[in-house]
PDB file of C-alpha atoms in Angstrom:
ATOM      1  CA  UNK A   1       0.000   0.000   0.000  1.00  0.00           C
ATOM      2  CA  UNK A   2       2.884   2.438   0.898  1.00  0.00           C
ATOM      3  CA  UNK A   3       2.938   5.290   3.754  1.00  0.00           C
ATOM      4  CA  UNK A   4       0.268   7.826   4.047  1.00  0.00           C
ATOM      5  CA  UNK A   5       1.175  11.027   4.912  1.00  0.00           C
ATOM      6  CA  UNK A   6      -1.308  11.569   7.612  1.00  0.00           C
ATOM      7  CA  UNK A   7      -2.474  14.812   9.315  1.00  0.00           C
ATOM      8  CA  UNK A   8      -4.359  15.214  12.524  1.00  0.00           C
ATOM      9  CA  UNK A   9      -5.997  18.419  13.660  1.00  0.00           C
ATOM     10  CA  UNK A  10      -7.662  18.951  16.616  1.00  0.00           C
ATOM     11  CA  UNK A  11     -11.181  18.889  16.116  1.00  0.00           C
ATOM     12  CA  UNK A  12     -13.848  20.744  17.906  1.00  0.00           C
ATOM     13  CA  UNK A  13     -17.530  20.835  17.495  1.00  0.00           C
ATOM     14  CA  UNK A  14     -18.698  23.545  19.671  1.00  0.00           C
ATOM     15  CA  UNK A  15     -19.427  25.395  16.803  1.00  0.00           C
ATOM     16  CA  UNK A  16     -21.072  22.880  14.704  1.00  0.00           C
ATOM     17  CA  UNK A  17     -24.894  22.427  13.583  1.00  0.00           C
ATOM     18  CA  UNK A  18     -25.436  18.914  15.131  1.00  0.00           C
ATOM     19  CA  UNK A  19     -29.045  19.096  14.689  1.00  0.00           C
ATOM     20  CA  UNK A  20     -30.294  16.148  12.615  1.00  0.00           C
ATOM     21  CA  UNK A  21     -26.982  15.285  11.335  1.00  0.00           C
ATOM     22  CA  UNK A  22     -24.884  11.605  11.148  1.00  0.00           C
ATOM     23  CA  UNK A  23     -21.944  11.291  13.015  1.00  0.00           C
ATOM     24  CA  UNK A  24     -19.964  11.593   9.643  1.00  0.00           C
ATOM     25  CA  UNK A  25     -21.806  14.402   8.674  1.00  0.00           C
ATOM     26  CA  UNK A  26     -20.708  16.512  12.556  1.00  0.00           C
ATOM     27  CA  UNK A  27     -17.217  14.977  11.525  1.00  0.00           C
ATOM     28  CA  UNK A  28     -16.669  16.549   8.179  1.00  0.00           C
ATOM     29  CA  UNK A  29     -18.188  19.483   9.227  1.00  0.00           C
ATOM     30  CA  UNK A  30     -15.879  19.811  12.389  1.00  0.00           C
ATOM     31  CA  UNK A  31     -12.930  19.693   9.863  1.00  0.00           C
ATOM     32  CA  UNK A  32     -14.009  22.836   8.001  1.00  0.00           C
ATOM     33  CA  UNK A  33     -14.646  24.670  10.524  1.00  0.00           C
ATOM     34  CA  UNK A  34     -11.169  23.640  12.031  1.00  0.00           C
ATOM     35  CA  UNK A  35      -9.293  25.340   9.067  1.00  0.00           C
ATOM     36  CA  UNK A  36      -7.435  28.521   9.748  1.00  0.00           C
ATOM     37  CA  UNK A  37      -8.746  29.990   6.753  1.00  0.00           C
ATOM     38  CA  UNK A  38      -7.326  33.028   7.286  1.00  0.00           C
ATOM     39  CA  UNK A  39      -3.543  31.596   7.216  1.00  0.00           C
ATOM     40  CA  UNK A  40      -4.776  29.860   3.544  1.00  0.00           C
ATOM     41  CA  UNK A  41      -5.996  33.218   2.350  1.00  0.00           C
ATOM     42  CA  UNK A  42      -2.384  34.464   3.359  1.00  0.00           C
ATOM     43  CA  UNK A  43      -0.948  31.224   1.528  1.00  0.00           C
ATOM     44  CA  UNK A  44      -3.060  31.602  -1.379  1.00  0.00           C
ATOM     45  CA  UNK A  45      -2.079  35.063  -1.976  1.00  0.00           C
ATOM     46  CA  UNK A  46      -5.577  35.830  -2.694  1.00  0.00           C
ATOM     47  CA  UNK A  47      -9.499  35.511  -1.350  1.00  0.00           C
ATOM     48  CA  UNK A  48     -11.085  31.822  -1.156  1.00  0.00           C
ATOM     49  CA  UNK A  49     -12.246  31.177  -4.672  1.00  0.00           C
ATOM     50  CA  UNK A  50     -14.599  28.094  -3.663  1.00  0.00           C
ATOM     51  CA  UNK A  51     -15.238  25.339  -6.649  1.00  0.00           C
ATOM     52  CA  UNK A  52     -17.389  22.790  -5.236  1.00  0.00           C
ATOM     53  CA  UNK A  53     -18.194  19.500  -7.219  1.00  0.00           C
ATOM     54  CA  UNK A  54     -21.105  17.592  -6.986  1.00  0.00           C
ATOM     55  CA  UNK A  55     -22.510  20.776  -5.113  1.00  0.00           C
ATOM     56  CA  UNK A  56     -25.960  19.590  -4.971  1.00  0.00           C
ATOM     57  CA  UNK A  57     -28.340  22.304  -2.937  1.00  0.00           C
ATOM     58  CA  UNK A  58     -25.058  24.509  -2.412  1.00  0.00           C
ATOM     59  CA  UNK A  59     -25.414  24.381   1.570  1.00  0.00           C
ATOM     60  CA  UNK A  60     -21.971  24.086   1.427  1.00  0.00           C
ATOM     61  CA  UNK A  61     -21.395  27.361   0.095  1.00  0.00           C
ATOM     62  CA  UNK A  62     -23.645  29.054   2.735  1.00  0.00           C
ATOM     63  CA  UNK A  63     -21.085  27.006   4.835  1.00  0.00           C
ATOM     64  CA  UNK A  64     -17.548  28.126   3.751  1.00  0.00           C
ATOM     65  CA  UNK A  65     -19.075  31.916   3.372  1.00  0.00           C
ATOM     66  CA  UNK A  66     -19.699  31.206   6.857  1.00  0.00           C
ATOM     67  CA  UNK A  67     -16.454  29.978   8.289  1.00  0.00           C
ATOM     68  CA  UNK A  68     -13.896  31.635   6.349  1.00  0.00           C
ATOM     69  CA  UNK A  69     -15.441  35.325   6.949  1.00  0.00           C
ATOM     70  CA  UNK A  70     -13.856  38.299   5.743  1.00  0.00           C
ATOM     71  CA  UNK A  71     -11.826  35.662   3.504  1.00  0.00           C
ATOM     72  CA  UNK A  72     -14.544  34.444   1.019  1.00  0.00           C
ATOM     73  CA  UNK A  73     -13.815  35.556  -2.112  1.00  0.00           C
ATOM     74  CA  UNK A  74     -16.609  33.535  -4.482  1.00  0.00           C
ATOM     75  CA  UNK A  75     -18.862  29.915  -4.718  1.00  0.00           C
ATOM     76  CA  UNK A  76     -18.929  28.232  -7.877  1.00  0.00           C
ATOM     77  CA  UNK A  77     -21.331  24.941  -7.557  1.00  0.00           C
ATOM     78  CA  UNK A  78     -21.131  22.339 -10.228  1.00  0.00           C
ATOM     79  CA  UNK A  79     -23.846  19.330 -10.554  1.00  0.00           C
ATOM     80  CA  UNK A  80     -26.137  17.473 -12.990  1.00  0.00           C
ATOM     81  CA  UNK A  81     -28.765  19.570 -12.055  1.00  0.00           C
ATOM     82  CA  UNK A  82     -29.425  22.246 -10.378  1.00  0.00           C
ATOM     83  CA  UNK A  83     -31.152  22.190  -6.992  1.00  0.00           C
ATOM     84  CA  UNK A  84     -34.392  24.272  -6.320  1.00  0.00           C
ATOM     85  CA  UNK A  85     -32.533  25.939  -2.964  1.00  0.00           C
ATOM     86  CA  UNK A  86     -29.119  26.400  -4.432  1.00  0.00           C
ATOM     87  CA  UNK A  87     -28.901  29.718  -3.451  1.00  0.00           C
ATOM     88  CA  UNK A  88     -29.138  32.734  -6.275  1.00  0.00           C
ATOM     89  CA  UNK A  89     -26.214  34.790  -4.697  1.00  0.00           C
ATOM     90  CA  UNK A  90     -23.979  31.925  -5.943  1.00  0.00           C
ATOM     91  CA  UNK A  91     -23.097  30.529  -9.359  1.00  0.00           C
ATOM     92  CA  UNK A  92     -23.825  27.464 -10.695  1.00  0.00           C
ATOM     93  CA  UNK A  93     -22.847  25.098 -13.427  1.00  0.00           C
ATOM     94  CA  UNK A  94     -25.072  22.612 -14.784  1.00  0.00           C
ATOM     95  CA  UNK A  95     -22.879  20.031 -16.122  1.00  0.00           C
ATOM     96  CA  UNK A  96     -21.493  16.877 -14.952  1.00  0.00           C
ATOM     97  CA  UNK A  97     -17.822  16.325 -13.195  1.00  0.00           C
ATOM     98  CA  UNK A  98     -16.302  15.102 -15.933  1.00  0.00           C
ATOM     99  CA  UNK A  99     -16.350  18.270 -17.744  1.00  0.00           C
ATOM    100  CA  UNK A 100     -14.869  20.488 -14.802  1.00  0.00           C
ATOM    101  CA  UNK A 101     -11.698  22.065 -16.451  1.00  0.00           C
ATOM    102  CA  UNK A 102     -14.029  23.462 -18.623  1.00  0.00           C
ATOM    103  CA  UNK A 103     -14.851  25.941 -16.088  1.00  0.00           C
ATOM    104  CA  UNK A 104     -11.758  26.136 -13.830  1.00  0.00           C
ATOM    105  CA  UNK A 105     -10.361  29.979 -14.549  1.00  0.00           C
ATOM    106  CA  UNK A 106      -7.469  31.333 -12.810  1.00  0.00           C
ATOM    107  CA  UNK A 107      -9.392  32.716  -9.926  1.00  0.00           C
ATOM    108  CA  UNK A 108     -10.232  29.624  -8.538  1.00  0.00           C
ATOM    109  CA  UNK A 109      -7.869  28.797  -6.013  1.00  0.00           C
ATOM    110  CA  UNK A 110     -10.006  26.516  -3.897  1.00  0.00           C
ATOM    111  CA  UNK A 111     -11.935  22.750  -5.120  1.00  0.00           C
ATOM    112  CA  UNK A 112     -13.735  21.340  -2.465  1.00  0.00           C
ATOM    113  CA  UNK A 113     -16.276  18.435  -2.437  1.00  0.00           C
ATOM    114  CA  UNK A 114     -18.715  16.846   0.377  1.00  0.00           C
ATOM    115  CA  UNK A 115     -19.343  13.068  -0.341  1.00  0.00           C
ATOM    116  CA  UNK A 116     -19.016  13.510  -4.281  1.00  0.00           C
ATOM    117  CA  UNK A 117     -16.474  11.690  -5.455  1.00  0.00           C
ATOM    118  CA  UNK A 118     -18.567   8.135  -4.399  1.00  0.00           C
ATOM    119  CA  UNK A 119     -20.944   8.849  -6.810  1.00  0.00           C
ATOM    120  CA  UNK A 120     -18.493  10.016  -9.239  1.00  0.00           C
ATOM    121  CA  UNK A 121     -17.464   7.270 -11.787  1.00  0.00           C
ATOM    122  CA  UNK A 122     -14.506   8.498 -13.051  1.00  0.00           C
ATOM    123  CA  UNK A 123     -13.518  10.070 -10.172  1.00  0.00           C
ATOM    124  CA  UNK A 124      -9.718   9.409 -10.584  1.00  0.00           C
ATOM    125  CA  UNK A 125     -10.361  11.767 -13.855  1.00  0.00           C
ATOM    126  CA  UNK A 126     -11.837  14.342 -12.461  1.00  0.00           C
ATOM    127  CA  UNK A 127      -8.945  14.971  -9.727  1.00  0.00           C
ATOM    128  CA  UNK A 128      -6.568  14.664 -12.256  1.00  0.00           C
ATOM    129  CA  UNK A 129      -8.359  17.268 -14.458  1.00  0.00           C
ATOM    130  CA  UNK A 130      -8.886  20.132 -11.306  1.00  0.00           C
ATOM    131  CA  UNK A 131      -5.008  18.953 -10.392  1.00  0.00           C
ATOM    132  CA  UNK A 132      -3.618  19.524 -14.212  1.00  0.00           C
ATOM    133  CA  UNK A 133      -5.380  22.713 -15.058  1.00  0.00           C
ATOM    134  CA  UNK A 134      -4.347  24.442 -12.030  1.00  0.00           C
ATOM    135  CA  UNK A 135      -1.013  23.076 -12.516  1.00  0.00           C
ATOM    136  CA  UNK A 136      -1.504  24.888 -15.915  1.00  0.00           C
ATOM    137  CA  UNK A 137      -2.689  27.929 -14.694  1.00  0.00           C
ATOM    138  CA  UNK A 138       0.154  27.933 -12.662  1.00  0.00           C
ATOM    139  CA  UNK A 139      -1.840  28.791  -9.917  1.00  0.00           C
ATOM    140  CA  UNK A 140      -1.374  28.346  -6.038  1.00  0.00           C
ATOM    141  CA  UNK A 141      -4.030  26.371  -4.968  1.00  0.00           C
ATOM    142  CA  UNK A 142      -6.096  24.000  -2.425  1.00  0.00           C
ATOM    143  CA  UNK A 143      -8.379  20.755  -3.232  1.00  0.00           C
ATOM    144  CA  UNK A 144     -10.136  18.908  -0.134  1.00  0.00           C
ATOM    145  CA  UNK A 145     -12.296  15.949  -0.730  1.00  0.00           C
ATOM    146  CA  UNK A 146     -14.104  14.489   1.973  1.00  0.00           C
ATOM    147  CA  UNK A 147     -14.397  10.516   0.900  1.00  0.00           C
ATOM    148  CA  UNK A 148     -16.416   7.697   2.939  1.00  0.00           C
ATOM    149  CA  UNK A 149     -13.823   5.304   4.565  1.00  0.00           C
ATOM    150  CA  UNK A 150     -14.333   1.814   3.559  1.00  0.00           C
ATOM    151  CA  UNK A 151     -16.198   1.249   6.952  1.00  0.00           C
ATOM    152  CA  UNK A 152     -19.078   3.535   5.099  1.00  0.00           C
ATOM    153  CA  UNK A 153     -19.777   0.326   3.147  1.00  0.00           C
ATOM    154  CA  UNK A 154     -21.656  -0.934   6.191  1.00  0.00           C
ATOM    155  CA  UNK A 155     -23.162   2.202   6.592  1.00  0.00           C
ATOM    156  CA  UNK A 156     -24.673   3.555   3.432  1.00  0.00           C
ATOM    157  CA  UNK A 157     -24.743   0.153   1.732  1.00  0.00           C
ATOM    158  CA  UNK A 158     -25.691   1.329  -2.093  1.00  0.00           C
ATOM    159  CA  UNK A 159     -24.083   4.128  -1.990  1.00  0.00           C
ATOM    160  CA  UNK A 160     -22.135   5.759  -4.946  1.00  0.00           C
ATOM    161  CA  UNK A 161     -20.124   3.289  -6.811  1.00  0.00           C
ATOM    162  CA  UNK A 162     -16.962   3.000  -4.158  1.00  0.00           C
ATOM    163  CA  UNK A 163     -15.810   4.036  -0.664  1.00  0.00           C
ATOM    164  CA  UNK A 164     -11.748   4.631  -0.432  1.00  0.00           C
ATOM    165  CA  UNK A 165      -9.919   2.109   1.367  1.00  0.00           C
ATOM    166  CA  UNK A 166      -6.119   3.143   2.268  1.00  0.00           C
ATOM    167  CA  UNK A 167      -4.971   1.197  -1.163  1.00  0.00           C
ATOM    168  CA  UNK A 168      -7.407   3.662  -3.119  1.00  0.00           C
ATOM    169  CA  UNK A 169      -6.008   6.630  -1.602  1.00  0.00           C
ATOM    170  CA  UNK A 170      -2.535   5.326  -2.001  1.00  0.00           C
ATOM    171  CA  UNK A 171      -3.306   4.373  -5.719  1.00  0.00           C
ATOM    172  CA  UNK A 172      -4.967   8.299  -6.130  1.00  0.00           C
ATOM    173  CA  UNK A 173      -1.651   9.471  -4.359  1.00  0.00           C
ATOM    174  CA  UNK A 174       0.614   7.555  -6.488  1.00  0.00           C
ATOM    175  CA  UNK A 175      -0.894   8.288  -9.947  1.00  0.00           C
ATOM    176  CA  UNK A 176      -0.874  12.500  -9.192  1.00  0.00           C
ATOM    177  CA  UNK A 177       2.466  12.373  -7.714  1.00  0.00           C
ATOM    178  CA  UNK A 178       4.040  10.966 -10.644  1.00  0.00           C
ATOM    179  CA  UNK A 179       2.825  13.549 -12.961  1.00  0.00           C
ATOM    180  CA  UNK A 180       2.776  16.944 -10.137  1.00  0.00           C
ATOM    181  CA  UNK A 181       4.705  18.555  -7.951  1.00  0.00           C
ATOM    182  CA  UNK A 182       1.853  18.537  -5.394  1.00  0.00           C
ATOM    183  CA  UNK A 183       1.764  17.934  -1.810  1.00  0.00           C
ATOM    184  CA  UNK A 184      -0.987  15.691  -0.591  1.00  0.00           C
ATOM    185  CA  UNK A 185      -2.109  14.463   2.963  1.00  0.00           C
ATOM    186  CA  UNK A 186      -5.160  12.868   4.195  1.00  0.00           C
ATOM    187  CA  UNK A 187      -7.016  13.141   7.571  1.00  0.00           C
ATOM    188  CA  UNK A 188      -9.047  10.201   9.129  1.00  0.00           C
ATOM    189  CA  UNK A 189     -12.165  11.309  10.768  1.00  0.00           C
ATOM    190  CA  UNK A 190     -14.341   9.127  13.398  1.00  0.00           C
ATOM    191  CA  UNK A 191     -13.783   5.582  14.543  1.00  0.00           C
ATOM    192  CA  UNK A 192     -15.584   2.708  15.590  1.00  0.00           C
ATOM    193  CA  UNK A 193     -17.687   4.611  18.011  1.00  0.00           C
ATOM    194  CA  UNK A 194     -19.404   6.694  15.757  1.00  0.00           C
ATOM    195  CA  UNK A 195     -19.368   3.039  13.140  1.00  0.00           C
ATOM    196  CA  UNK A 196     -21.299   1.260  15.472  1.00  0.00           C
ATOM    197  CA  UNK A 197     -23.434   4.395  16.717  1.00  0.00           C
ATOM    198  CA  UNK A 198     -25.028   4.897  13.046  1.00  0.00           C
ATOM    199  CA  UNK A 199     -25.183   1.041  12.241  1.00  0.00           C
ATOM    200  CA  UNK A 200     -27.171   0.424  14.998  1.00  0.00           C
ATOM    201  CA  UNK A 201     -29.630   3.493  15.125  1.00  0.00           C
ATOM    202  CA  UNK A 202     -29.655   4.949  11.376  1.00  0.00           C
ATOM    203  CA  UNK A 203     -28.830   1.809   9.001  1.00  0.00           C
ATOM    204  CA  UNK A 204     -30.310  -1.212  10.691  1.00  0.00           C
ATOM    205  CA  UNK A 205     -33.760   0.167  11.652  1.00  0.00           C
ATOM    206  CA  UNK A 206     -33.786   2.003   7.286  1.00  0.00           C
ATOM    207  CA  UNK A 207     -33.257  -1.826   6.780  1.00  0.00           C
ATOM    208  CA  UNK A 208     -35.916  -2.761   8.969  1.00  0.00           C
ATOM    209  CA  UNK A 209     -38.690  -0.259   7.896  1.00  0.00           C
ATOM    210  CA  UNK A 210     -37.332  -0.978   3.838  1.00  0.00           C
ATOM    211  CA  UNK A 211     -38.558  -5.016   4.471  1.00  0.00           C
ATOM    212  CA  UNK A 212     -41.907  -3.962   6.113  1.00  0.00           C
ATOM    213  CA  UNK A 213     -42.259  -1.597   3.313  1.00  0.00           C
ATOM    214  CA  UNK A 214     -42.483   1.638   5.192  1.00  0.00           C
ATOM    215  CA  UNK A 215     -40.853   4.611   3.256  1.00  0.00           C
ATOM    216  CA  UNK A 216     -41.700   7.002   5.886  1.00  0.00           C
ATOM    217  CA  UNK A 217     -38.602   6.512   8.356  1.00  0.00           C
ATOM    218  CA  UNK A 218     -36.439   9.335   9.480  1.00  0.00           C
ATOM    219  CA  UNK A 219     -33.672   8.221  11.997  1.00  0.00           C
ATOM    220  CA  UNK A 220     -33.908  11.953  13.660  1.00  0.00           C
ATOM    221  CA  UNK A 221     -36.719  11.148  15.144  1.00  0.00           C
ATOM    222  CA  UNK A 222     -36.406   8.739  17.120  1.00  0.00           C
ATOM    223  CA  UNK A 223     -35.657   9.516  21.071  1.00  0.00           C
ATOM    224  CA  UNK A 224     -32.155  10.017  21.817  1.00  0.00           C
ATOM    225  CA  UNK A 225     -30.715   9.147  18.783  1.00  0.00           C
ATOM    226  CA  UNK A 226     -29.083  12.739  18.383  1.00  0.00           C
ATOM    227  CA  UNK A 227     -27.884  12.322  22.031  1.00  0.00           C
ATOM    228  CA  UNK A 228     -26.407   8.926  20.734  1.00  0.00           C
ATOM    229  CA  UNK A 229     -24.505  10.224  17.873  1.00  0.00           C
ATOM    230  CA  UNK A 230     -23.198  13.416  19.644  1.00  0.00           C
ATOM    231  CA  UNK A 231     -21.777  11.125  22.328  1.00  0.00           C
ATOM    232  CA  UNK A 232     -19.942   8.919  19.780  1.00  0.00           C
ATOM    233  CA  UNK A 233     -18.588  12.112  17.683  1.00  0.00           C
ATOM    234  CA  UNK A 234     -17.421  12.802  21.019  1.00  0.00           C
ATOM    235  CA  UNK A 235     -15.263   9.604  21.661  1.00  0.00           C
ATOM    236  CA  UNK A 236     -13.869   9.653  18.098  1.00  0.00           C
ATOM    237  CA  UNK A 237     -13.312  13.363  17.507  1.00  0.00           C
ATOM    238  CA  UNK A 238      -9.767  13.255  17.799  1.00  0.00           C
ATOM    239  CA  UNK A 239      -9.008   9.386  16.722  1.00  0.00           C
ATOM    240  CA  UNK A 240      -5.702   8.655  15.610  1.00  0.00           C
ATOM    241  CA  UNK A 241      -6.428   5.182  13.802  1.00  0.00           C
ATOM    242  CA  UNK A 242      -6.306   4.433  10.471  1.00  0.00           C
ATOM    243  CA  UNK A 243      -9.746   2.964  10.110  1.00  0.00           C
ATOM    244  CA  UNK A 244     -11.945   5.690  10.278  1.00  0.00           C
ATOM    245  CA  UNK A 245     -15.188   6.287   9.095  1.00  0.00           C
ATOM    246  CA  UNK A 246     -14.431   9.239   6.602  1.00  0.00           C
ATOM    247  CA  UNK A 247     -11.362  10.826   4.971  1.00  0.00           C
ATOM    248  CA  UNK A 248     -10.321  14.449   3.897  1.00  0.00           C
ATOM    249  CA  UNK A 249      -8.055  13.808   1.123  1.00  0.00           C
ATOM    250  CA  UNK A 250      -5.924  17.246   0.632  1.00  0.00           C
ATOM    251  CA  UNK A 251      -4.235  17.895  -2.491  1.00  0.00           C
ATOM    252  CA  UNK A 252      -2.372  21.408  -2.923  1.00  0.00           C
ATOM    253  CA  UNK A 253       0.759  23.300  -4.889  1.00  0.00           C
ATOM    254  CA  UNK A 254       3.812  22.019  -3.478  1.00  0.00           C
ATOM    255  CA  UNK A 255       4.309  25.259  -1.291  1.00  0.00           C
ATOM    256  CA  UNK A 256       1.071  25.337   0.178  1.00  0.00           C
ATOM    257  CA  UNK A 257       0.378  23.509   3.572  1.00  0.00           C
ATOM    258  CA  UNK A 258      -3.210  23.716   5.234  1.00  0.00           C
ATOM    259  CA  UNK A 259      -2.958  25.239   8.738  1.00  0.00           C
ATOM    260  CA  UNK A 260      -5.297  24.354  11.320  1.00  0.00           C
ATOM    261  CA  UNK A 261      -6.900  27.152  14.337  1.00  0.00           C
ATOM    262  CA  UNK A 262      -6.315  24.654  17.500  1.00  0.00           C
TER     263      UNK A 262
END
């Protein structure tokens, strides 16, 4: 498989939404909001130019507006279709991943994407696209991809057409090194608390109500499930392991390194 060059931040989810969310879901989001956004802005040389693939309703962009303040320079969504709440302040791009470098100009500095990549079926493609033309650009830039661990194959069953084991991200890794001068890390978020939290209350009883043919289940409302998750995000918010529940996959120009606040 080779070695991974791992990163850990400290995680903190104070300042999360953890209302009606998946343990993954408070995970991911606790990693955004642990960037120091304004040390990127100072890397980047320039505002946050967000690209986001698979952008779907463009909460995201709300999101990283949010979080990286006075830094936000512009949201670009991309998607098969557009979403009737993507918001109007932002732009969007009807078209599917494949086609990204289409649209990548040289004030994009910053491709994110939120459990897009799954459903993705080139996805190798598409990173190497975003990766070669902003190596053509020549322009200083960030990617972060946040993948479901293999674990997530338990957990969302049918969903996508692949989670990333650490041979996937090691293949990924390999192939863009080869061709870039790129620096690339990866972060492991959750562990088996949070696995065994959302097996048990979210993907077990969906299986459950799918057999008795009920299509009207919705995990957040059952009592204390929220409680349940929050306490397992808890346990794993700082884990260490390397079998995690989800990854952030970084890729970035060779002199750019993603700072953290804590």
């Amino acid at each position: 498989v080779g070695n991974i060059n791992y990163n850990y931040p400290k995680l903190s989810i104070d300042s999360v939404n953890k209302a009606k969310k998946s343990s993954s879901r408070i995970l991911c989001d606790a990693f955004w909001n642990s960037i120091d956004y304004a040390n990127l802005k100072s890397q980047l040389k320039n505002q946050l130019n967000f690209f986001d693939i698979g952008c779907g309703s463009g909460n995201y962009g709300k999101l990283y507006e949010n979080l990286s303040g006075p830094f936000f320079g512009s949201y670009t969504g991309i998607d098969i279709y557009k979403h009737k709440n993507f918001p109007e302040k932002f732009k969007f791009i009807e078209s599917s991943a494949e086609n990204i470098s289409q649209y990548i100009n040289d004030r994009v500095n910053f491709i994110t994407s939120q459990s897009a990549l799954e459903h993705i079926e080139k996805d190798f493609y598409v990173l190497e696209q975003t990766t070669k033309k902003l190596s053509e650009l020549n322009k200083l830039f960030i990617q972060v991809h946040m993948l479901p661990a293999s674990k997530s194959l338990w957990l969302y069953l049918w969903h996508g057409y692949r989670q990333y084991s650490k041979k996937n991200l090691m293949n990924i890794i390999n192939k863009l090194k080869e061709k870039y001068e790129i620096n690339i890390s990866v972060v492991p978020l959750g562990g088996n608390y949070s696995f065994w939290t959302h097996l048990k209350n979210i993907t077990l009883p969906i299986i459950f109500h799918s057999l008795k043919n009920k299509k009207n289940f919705k995990w957040h409302n059952q009592l204390n499930i929220e409680k349940k998750i929050l306490n397992s995000v808890k346990k794993d918010l700082n884990y260490k392991g390397e079998s995690p529940i989800f990854w952030a996959l970084i890729i970035s120009s060779k002199n750019i390194v993603l700072k953290y606040k804590y």
